[in-house]
PDB file of C-alpha atoms in Angstrom:
ATOM      1  CA  MET A   1       0.000   0.000   0.000  1.00 41.00           C
ATOM      2  CA  SER A   2       2.752   2.460   0.865  1.00 40.00           C
ATOM      3  CA  ASN A   3       4.439   1.925  -2.484  1.00 43.00           C
ATOM      4  CA  ARG A   4       1.205   2.842  -4.299  1.00 39.00           C
ATOM      5  CA  VAL A   5       0.860   6.048  -2.309  1.00 38.00           C
ATOM      6  CA  LEU A   6       4.369   7.113  -3.253  1.00 33.00           C
ATOM      7  CA  VAL A   7       3.724   6.434  -6.905  1.00 36.00           C
ATOM      8  CA  VAL A   8       0.610   8.641  -6.847  1.00 35.00           C
ATOM      9  CA  ILE A   9       2.077  11.552  -4.835  1.00 34.00           C
ATOM     10  CA  PHE A  10       5.331  11.866  -6.750  1.00 35.00           C
ATOM     11  CA  PRO A  11       3.739  12.843 -10.085  1.00 39.00           C
ATOM     12  CA  LEU A  12       1.590  15.435  -8.301  1.00 36.00           C
ATOM     13  CA  VAL A  13       4.595  17.055  -6.651  1.00 37.00           C
ATOM     14  CA  LEU A  14       6.508  17.020  -9.911  1.00 37.00           C
ATOM     15  CA  THR A  15       3.582  18.568 -11.775  1.00 39.00           C
ATOM     16  CA  VAL A  16       3.247  21.432  -9.257  1.00 36.00           C
ATOM     17  CA  ALA A  17       6.968  22.124  -9.480  1.00 39.00           C
ATOM     18  CA  LEU A  18       6.801  22.302 -13.265  1.00 38.00           C
ATOM     19  CA  LEU A  19       3.782  24.603 -13.211  1.00 42.00           C
ATOM     20  CA  CYS A  20       5.199  27.100 -10.729  1.00 46.00           C
ATOM     21  CA  SER A  21       8.788  27.417 -11.897  1.00 56.00           C
ATOM     22  CA  ALA A  22      10.855  27.925 -15.002  1.00 61.00           C
ATOM     23  CA  ALA A  23      14.559  27.320 -15.467  1.00 56.00           C
ATOM     24  CA  THR A  24      17.096  28.963 -17.700  1.00 56.00           C
ATOM     25  CA  ASP A  25      20.638  27.814 -18.315  1.00 50.00           C
ATOM     26  CA  ASP A  26      21.868  30.316 -20.919  1.00 50.00           C
ATOM     27  CA  SER A  27      25.051  30.752 -18.868  1.00 49.00           C
ATOM     28  CA  ASP A  28      27.098  28.708 -16.450  1.00 50.00           C
ATOM     29  CA  ASP A  29      24.795  29.859 -13.630  1.00 60.00           C
ATOM     30  CA  TYR A  30      21.576  27.879 -13.334  1.00 64.00           C
ATOM     31  CA  PHE A  31      18.521  29.942 -12.349  1.00 74.00           C
ATOM     32  CA  GLU A  32      15.027  28.666 -11.575  1.00 85.00           C
ATOM     33  CA  PHE A  33      12.181  31.172 -11.464  1.00 89.00           C
ATOM     34  CA  THR A  34       9.284  30.680  -9.059  1.00 90.00           C
ATOM     35  CA  CYS A  35       6.057  32.678  -9.435  1.00 92.00           C
ATOM     36  CA  PRO A  36       5.744  35.172  -6.547  1.00 92.00           C
ATOM     37  CA  LYS A  37       2.009  35.339  -7.333  1.00 92.00           C
ATOM     38  CA  PRO A  38      -0.251  32.981  -9.290  1.00 93.00           C
ATOM     39  CA  ASP A  39      -0.851  35.601 -12.002  1.00 94.00           C
ATOM     40  CA  GLY A  40       1.212  38.445 -13.409  1.00 94.00           C
ATOM     41  CA  GLN A  41       4.337  39.382 -15.312  1.00 96.00           C
ATOM     42  CA  PHE A  42       7.641  39.516 -13.460  1.00 96.00           C
ATOM     43  CA  GLU A  43      11.143  40.642 -14.402  1.00 95.00           C
ATOM     44  CA  ASP A  44      14.147  38.374 -14.659  1.00 95.00           C
ATOM     45  CA  PRO A  45      16.709  39.334 -11.989  1.00 94.00           C
ATOM     46  CA  PHE A  46      19.627  39.277 -14.425  1.00 94.00           C
ATOM     47  CA  GLN A  47      18.418  40.100 -17.946  1.00 96.00           C
ATOM     48  CA  CYS A  48      16.500  43.307 -18.632  1.00 97.00           C
ATOM     49  CA  ASP A  49      14.652  42.117 -21.723  1.00 97.00           C
ATOM     50  CA  ARG A  50      13.582  38.771 -20.240  1.00 97.00           C
ATOM     51  CA  TYR A  51      10.480  38.294 -18.101  1.00 97.00           C
ATOM     52  CA  TYR A  52       8.141  35.593 -16.836  1.00 96.00           C
ATOM     53  CA  GLU A  53       4.406  35.335 -17.254  1.00 95.00           C
ATOM     54  CA  CYS A  54       2.414  33.462 -14.622  1.00 95.00           C
ATOM     55  CA  ASN A  55      -1.142  32.277 -15.307  1.00 94.00           C
ATOM     56  CA  ASP A  56      -2.839  30.297 -12.525  1.00 92.00           C
ATOM     57  CA  GLY A  57       0.597  29.282 -11.323  1.00 88.00           C
ATOM     58  CA  ARG A  58       1.785  28.227 -14.770  1.00 91.00           C
ATOM     59  CA  VAL A  59       5.003  30.049 -15.657  1.00 92.00           C
ATOM     60  CA  SER A  60       6.378  30.721 -19.126  1.00 94.00           C
ATOM     61  CA  GLU A  61       9.594  32.510 -20.012  1.00 95.00           C
ATOM     62  CA  LYS A  62       9.318  35.466 -22.425  1.00 96.00           C
ATOM     63  CA  LEU A  63      11.639  37.831 -24.290  1.00 97.00           C
ATOM     64  CA  CYS A  64      10.818  41.380 -25.318  1.00 97.00           C
ATOM     65  CA  PRO A  65      11.321  42.224 -28.998  1.00 97.00           C
ATOM     66  CA  ASP A  66      14.970  42.962 -29.776  1.00 98.00           C
ATOM     67  CA  GLY A  67      15.841  46.473 -28.535  1.00 97.00           C
ATOM     68  CA  LEU A  68      13.038  46.756 -25.979  1.00 98.00           C
ATOM     69  CA  VAL A  69      13.271  45.888 -22.278  1.00 98.00           C
ATOM     70  CA  PHE A  70      10.793  44.783 -19.631  1.00 97.00           C
ATOM     71  CA  ASN A  71       9.300  47.569 -17.522  1.00 97.00           C
ATOM     72  CA  PRO A  72       7.890  46.127 -14.270  1.00 95.00           C
ATOM     73  CA  ASP A  73       6.383  49.516 -13.381  1.00 94.00           C
ATOM     74  CA  SER A  74       4.314  49.761 -16.560  1.00 94.00           C
ATOM     75  CA  LYS A  75       0.533  49.633 -16.160  1.00 92.00           C
ATOM     76  CA  LEU A  76       0.111  48.387 -19.735  1.00 93.00           C
ATOM     77  CA  VAL A  77      -0.581  44.800 -20.695  1.00 93.00           C
ATOM     78  CA  ASN A  78       2.507  44.868 -22.916  1.00 94.00           C
ATOM     79  CA  LYS A  79       5.261  45.909 -20.539  1.00 96.00           C
ATOM     80  CA  CYS A  80       8.115  45.873 -23.087  1.00 97.00           C
ATOM     81  CA  ASP A  81       9.327  49.465 -23.310  1.00 97.00           C
ATOM     82  CA  GLN A  82      12.056  51.702 -24.705  1.00 96.00           C
ATOM     83  CA  VAL A  83      15.393  51.406 -22.921  1.00 96.00           C
ATOM     84  CA  PHE A  84      15.409  55.063 -21.841  1.00 94.00           C
ATOM     85  CA  ASN A  85      12.088  54.594 -20.004  1.00 95.00           C
ATOM     86  CA  VAL A  86      13.336  51.746 -17.804  1.00 96.00           C
ATOM     87  CA  ASN A  87      15.793  51.598 -14.928  1.00 94.00           C
ATOM     88  CA  CYS A  88      17.271  48.151 -15.423  1.00 95.00           C
ATOM     89  CA  GLY A  89      19.408  48.387 -12.261  1.00 93.00           C
ATOM     90  CA  ASN A  90      21.326  45.132 -11.892  1.00 93.00           C
ATOM     91  CA  ARG A  91      19.470  43.571 -14.815  1.00 95.00           C
ATOM     92  CA  LYS A  92      22.335  44.375 -17.148  1.00 94.00           C
ATOM     93  CA  GLU A  93      22.206  41.409 -19.546  1.00 96.00           C
ATOM     94  CA  LEU A  94      20.419  41.629 -22.907  1.00 97.00           C
ATOM     95  CA  GLN A  95      19.642  39.201 -25.665  1.00 97.00           C
ATOM     96  CA  PRO A  96      22.091  39.224 -28.617  1.00 97.00           C
ATOM     97  CA  PRO A  97      21.253  42.024 -31.077  1.00 96.00           C
ATOM     98  CA  ARG A  98      19.630  41.191 -34.390  1.00 95.00           C
ATOM     99  CA  PRO A  99      20.603  44.159 -36.596  1.00 95.00           C
ATOM    100  CA  VAL A 100      18.671  44.909 -39.764  1.00 93.00           C
ATOM    101  CA  GLY A 101      19.836  47.512 -42.290  1.00 89.00           C
ATOM    102  CA  GLY A 102      20.632  50.697 -40.380  1.00 87.00           C
ATOM    103  CA  CYS A 103      19.084  49.403 -37.150  1.00 95.00           C
ATOM    104  CA  PRO A 104      21.657  48.111 -34.606  1.00 96.00           C
ATOM    105  CA  ARG A 105      18.685  46.446 -32.905  1.00 97.00           C
ATOM    106  CA  GLN A 106      15.272  45.905 -34.408  1.00 97.00           C
ATOM    107  CA  ASN A 107      13.558  48.388 -32.074  1.00 97.00           C
ATOM    108  CA  GLY A 108      14.658  51.647 -30.488  1.00 97.00           C
ATOM    109  CA  PHE A 109      16.042  55.106 -31.213  1.00 96.00           C
ATOM    110  CA  PHE A 110      19.611  55.252 -32.505  1.00 96.00           C
ATOM    111  CA  PRO A 111      22.040  58.024 -33.546  1.00 94.00           C
ATOM    112  CA  HIS A 112      23.257  58.454 -37.099  1.00 92.00           C
ATOM    113  CA  PRO A 113      26.200  56.111 -37.753  1.00 91.00           C
ATOM    114  CA  ASP A 114      28.342  59.103 -38.740  1.00 90.00           C
ATOM    115  CA  PRO A 115      29.390  60.622 -35.372  1.00 88.00           C
ATOM    116  CA  SER A 116      29.691  64.068 -36.957  1.00 87.00           C
ATOM    117  CA  ILE A 117      25.967  64.086 -37.810  1.00 89.00           C
ATOM    118  CA  CYS A 118      24.306  64.807 -34.487  1.00 90.00           C
ATOM    119  CA  ASN A 119      20.898  66.155 -35.462  1.00 88.00           C
ATOM    120  CA  ILE A 120      19.713  63.081 -37.410  1.00 92.00           C
ATOM    121  CA  PHE A 121      18.617  59.857 -35.722  1.00 95.00           C
ATOM    122  CA  TYR A 122      16.628  56.726 -36.517  1.00 95.00           C
ATOM    123  CA  ASN A 123      13.487  55.247 -35.009  1.00 96.00           C
ATOM    124  CA  CYS A 124      13.564  51.489 -35.611  1.00 96.00           C
ATOM    125  CA  VAL A 125      10.333  49.502 -35.372  1.00 97.00           C
ATOM    126  CA  ASN A 126      10.552  45.769 -36.058  1.00 96.00           C
ATOM    127  CA  GLY A 127      13.678  46.331 -38.119  1.00 95.00           C
ATOM    128  CA  ARG A 128      12.263  49.148 -40.236  1.00 95.00           C
ATOM    129  CA  GLU A 129      14.115  52.435 -39.838  1.00 94.00           C
ATOM    130  CA  LEU A 130      12.577  55.896 -39.995  1.00 95.00           C
ATOM    131  CA  GLU A 131      15.000  58.788 -40.330  1.00 94.00           C
ATOM    132  CA  MET A 132      14.180  61.730 -38.082  1.00 93.00           C
ATOM    133  CA  THR A 133      15.726  65.181 -37.691  1.00 89.00           C
ATOM    134  CA  CYS A 134      15.944  67.333 -34.588  1.00 87.00           C
ATOM    135  CA  VAL A 135      14.722  70.901 -34.615  1.00 76.00           C
ATOM    136  CA  ALA A 136      17.477  73.252 -35.770  1.00 70.00           C
ATOM    137  CA  GLY A 137      20.137  73.720 -33.115  1.00 72.00           C
ATOM    138  CA  LEU A 138      19.387  70.529 -31.153  1.00 82.00           C
ATOM    139  CA  HIS A 139      21.247  67.220 -31.047  1.00 89.00           C
ATOM    140  CA  PHE A 140      19.945  63.698 -30.547  1.00 93.00           C
ATOM    141  CA  ASN A 141      20.656  62.308 -27.079  1.00 93.00           C
ATOM    142  CA  GLN A 142      20.434  58.499 -27.025  1.00 93.00           C
ATOM    143  CA  PRO A 143      20.220  58.070 -23.212  1.00 93.00           C
ATOM    144  CA  THR A 144      16.929  59.994 -23.188  1.00 93.00           C
ATOM    145  CA  GLY A 145      15.777  59.279 -26.748  1.00 93.00           C
ATOM    146  CA  THR A 146      15.124  62.994 -27.291  1.00 91.00           C
ATOM    147  CA  CYS A 147      16.633  66.047 -28.946  1.00 89.00           C
ATOM    148  CA  VAL A 148      18.365  68.339 -26.469  1.00 85.00           C
ATOM    149  CA  TRP A 149      20.703  71.298 -26.402  1.00 79.00           C
ATOM    150  CA  PRO A 150      24.124  70.184 -27.697  1.00 82.00           C
ATOM    151  CA  ASP A 151      25.932  71.158 -24.499  1.00 78.00           C
ATOM    152  CA  MET A 152      23.547  68.794 -22.671  1.00 82.00           C
ATOM    153  CA  ALA A 153      24.051  65.964 -25.175  1.00 86.00           C
ATOM    154  CA  ASN A 154      27.819  66.546 -25.006  1.00 85.00           C
ATOM    155  CA  ARG A 155      28.437  64.403 -28.067  1.00 86.00           C
ATOM    156  CA  GLN A 156      31.913  64.168 -29.480  1.00 83.00           C
ATOM    157  CA  GLY A 157      32.688  64.927 -33.115  1.00 79.00           C
ATOM    158  CA  CYS A 158      29.844  67.341 -33.764  1.00 75.00           C
ATOM    159  CA  GLY A 159      32.253  70.108 -34.686  1.00 51.00           C
ATOM    160  CA  SER A 160      30.903  73.501 -35.655  1.00 43.00           C
ATOM    161  CA  ASN A 161      27.299  72.299 -35.470  1.00 42.00           C
ATOM    162  CA  ALA A 162      27.398  72.465 -31.672  1.00 42.00           C
ATOM    163  CA  ASN A 163      24.962  74.821 -30.046  1.00 44.00           C
ATOM    164  CA  LYS A 164      26.853  76.966 -27.565  1.00 47.00           C
ATOM    165  CA  LYS A 165      26.177  79.413 -24.814  1.00 48.00           C
ATOM    166  CA  LEU A 166      26.901  82.860 -26.146  1.00 50.00           C
ATOM    167  CA  ASN A 167      29.803  85.153 -25.527  1.00 52.00           C
ATOM    168  CA  ASP A 168      29.280  87.594 -28.427  1.00 68.00           C
ATOM    169  CA  GLY A 169      27.033  90.010 -26.555  1.00 76.00           C
ATOM    170  CA  PHE A 170      23.672  89.029 -28.062  1.00 84.00           C
ATOM    171  CA  GLN A 171      20.744  89.393 -25.686  1.00 84.00           C
ATOM    172  CA  CYS A 172      17.240  88.095 -26.143  1.00 86.00           C
ATOM    173  CA  PRO A 173      14.696  90.848 -26.835  1.00 83.00           C
ATOM    174  CA  LYS A 174      12.729  91.659 -23.719  1.00 77.00           C
ATOM    175  CA  ASN A 175       8.993  92.231 -23.490  1.00 67.00           C
ATOM    176  CA  ALA A 176       8.567  91.234 -27.122  1.00 59.00           C
ATOM    177  CA  ALA A 177       7.080  87.766 -27.429  1.00 68.00           C
ATOM    178  CA  LYS A 178       7.620  86.210 -30.829  1.00 71.00           C
ATOM    179  CA  MET A 179       4.517  84.738 -32.457  1.00 72.00           C
ATOM    180  CA  ASP A 180       4.136  81.873 -34.892  1.00 68.00           C
ATOM    181  CA  LYS A 181       1.931  82.013 -37.995  1.00 69.00           C
ATOM    182  CA  ASN A 182      -1.072  81.034 -35.875  1.00 72.00           C
ATOM    183  CA  GLY A 183      -0.567  83.910 -33.466  1.00 71.00           C
ATOM    184  CA  GLN A 184       0.745  81.690 -30.650  1.00 75.00           C
ATOM    185  CA  ALA A 185       3.747  82.749 -28.583  1.00 76.00           C
ATOM    186  CA  ILE A 186       6.884  80.740 -29.422  1.00 76.00           C
ATOM    187  CA  THR A 187       8.409  79.221 -26.281  1.00 76.00           C
ATOM    188  CA  HIS A 188      11.984  79.145 -27.592  1.00 78.00           C
ATOM    189  CA  PRO A 189      12.107  81.837 -30.313  1.00 83.00           C
ATOM    190  CA  ASN A 190      14.951  81.975 -32.816  1.00 85.00           C
ATOM    191  CA  TYR A 191      16.590  85.049 -34.304  1.00 88.00           C
ATOM    192  CA  PRO A 192      18.908  85.291 -37.315  1.00 90.00           C
ATOM    193  CA  HIS A 193      22.524  86.308 -36.929  1.00 91.00           C
ATOM    194  CA  PRO A 194      22.955  89.810 -38.366  1.00 88.00           C
ATOM    195  CA  GLU A 195      26.022  88.903 -40.454  1.00 88.00           C
ATOM    196  CA  ASP A 196      26.162  85.105 -40.794  1.00 92.00           C
ATOM    197  CA  CYS A 197      23.468  83.303 -42.814  1.00 93.00           C
ATOM    198  CA  GLN A 198      24.420  79.937 -41.354  1.00 91.00           C
ATOM    199  CA  ARG A 199      24.164  80.962 -37.723  1.00 89.00           C
ATOM    200  CA  PHE A 200      21.207  82.003 -35.596  1.00 89.00           C
ATOM    201  CA  TYR A 201      20.268  82.639 -31.984  1.00 88.00           C
ATOM    202  CA  ILE A 202      17.970  80.539 -29.809  1.00 84.00           C
ATOM    203  CA  CYS A 203      16.346  82.155 -26.802  1.00 84.00           C
ATOM    204  CA  LEU A 204      15.647  79.381 -24.311  1.00 78.00           C
ATOM    205  CA  ASN A 205      12.304  80.161 -22.639  1.00 75.00           C
ATOM    206  CA  GLY A 206      12.604  83.529 -24.354  1.00 78.00           C
ATOM    207  CA  ILE A 207      15.385  84.786 -22.066  1.00 79.00           C
ATOM    208  CA  GLU A 208      18.531  82.614 -22.205  1.00 79.00           C
ATOM    209  CA  PRO A 209      20.473  83.116 -25.468  1.00 83.00           C
ATOM    210  CA  ARG A 210      22.282  80.297 -27.217  1.00 82.00           C
ATOM    211  CA  GLN A 211      23.879  80.057 -30.616  1.00 81.00           C
ATOM    212  CA  GLY A 212      22.707  77.619 -33.262  1.00 82.00           C
ATOM    213  CA  THR A 213      24.357  76.671 -36.536  1.00 84.00           C
ATOM    214  CA  CYS A 214      22.706  75.261 -39.619  1.00 86.00           C
ATOM    215  CA  ASP A 215      24.295  72.356 -41.456  1.00 82.00           C
ATOM    216  CA  ASP A 216      26.708  73.212 -44.243  1.00 85.00           C
ATOM    217  CA  GLY A 217      24.841  74.350 -47.335  1.00 90.00           C
ATOM    218  CA  MET A 218      21.862  75.608 -45.336  1.00 92.00           C
ATOM    219  CA  ALA A 219      20.842  79.071 -44.134  1.00 93.00           C
ATOM    220  CA  TYR A 220      18.571  80.135 -41.310  1.00 92.00           C
ATOM    221  CA  ASN A 221      15.078  81.175 -42.417  1.00 92.00           C
ATOM    222  CA  GLU A 222      13.486  83.417 -39.802  1.00 88.00           C
ATOM    223  CA  ASP A 223      10.029  83.174 -41.348  1.00 86.00           C
ATOM    224  CA  LEU A 224      10.036  79.385 -41.016  1.00 85.00           C
ATOM    225  CA  GLN A 225      12.041  79.370 -37.766  1.00 82.00           C
ATOM    226  CA  ARG A 226      14.336  76.665 -39.181  1.00 86.00           C
ATOM    227  CA  CYS A 227      17.236  76.050 -41.517  1.00 90.00           C
ATOM    228  CA  ASP A 228      16.383  76.179 -45.205  1.00 93.00           C
ATOM    229  CA  ASP A 229      17.936  76.276 -48.671  1.00 94.00           C
ATOM    230  CA  PRO A 230      19.802  79.592 -49.074  1.00 94.00           C
ATOM    231  CA  GLU A 231      17.806  80.412 -52.208  1.00 95.00           C
ATOM    232  CA  ASN A 232      14.710  80.662 -50.009  1.00 95.00           C
ATOM    233  CA  VAL A 233      16.298  83.155 -47.611  1.00 94.00           C
ATOM    234  CA  PRO A 234      16.426  86.755 -48.896  1.00 93.00           C
ATOM    235  CA  GLY A 235      19.983  88.070 -48.770  1.00 92.00           C
ATOM    236  CA  CYS A 236      21.542  84.622 -48.358  1.00 94.00           C
ATOM    237  CA  GLU A 237      21.068  83.261 -51.890  1.00 93.00           C
ATOM    238  CA  ASP A 238      24.773  83.574 -52.731  1.00 92.00           C
ATOM    239  CA  TRP A 239      26.131  82.999 -49.231  1.00 89.00           C
ATOM    240  CA  TYR A 240      28.043  79.814 -50.006  1.00 91.00           C
ATOM    241  CA  SER A 241      29.541  81.214 -53.210  1.00 90.00           C
ATOM    242  CA  LEU A 242      31.463  83.741 -51.108  1.00 83.00           C
ATOM    243  CA  PRO A 243      34.980  82.945 -49.878  1.00 81.00           C
ATOM    244  CA  GLU A 244      34.908  81.635 -46.307  1.00 73.00           C
ATOM    245  CA  THR A 245      36.903  84.643 -45.146  1.00 64.00           C
ATOM    246  CA  ASP A 246      34.051  86.919 -46.302  1.00 64.00           C
ATOM    247  CA  ARG A 247      31.266  84.991 -44.571  1.00 65.00           C
ATOM    248  CA  ASN A 248      32.009  86.159 -41.026  1.00 59.00           C
TER     249      ASN A 248
END
């Protein structure tokens, strides 16, 4: 009789263990995950893009799409998120990248491969890249996935395109809010440089002046509040035909 009892109990114990835990042996260290609750999604303690899904005590191991990581704080059903939205902490491991075309990983925001081009970046979605450009004077900052002032991005190799705090005496006009074409006040108004078609001034919050520089071959268009073809900017049509010594 005792032997029969053992034969019946052992499969039950084994079944419960299989339902409530999952093991991974991708490395030399063996890790077995146990559901802290019967239902939910839970992060892997070592790998930021790996997580576990528990349904009625049944656990299954999951991976976020390449380039995304698991966000345990997300209230969404799909908790895979952009890297810059998640504090991975000690979960430093990631799945091997699966690059496609210009995408180092299949999902995410990535800088232009040329380190001297700081205002262009790529949004990759399932391996399809979309080229995006920052507003004139800003640089792409990968840690935040946003365009910021160049001195905040602090990227190397950006050369003369860097936006700098001013030391040439320019001051933002006071008590004169600049309006867009819809009559709305512009938060960070731009102003053309009086002598240089390629350069312009940015007034952060309307009061803090910074200097912006258009890419080579472009001129600042005050009407559009952005860099444009020189032929569209009155007085700058022949700017790049002048000797460099005569442009400043």
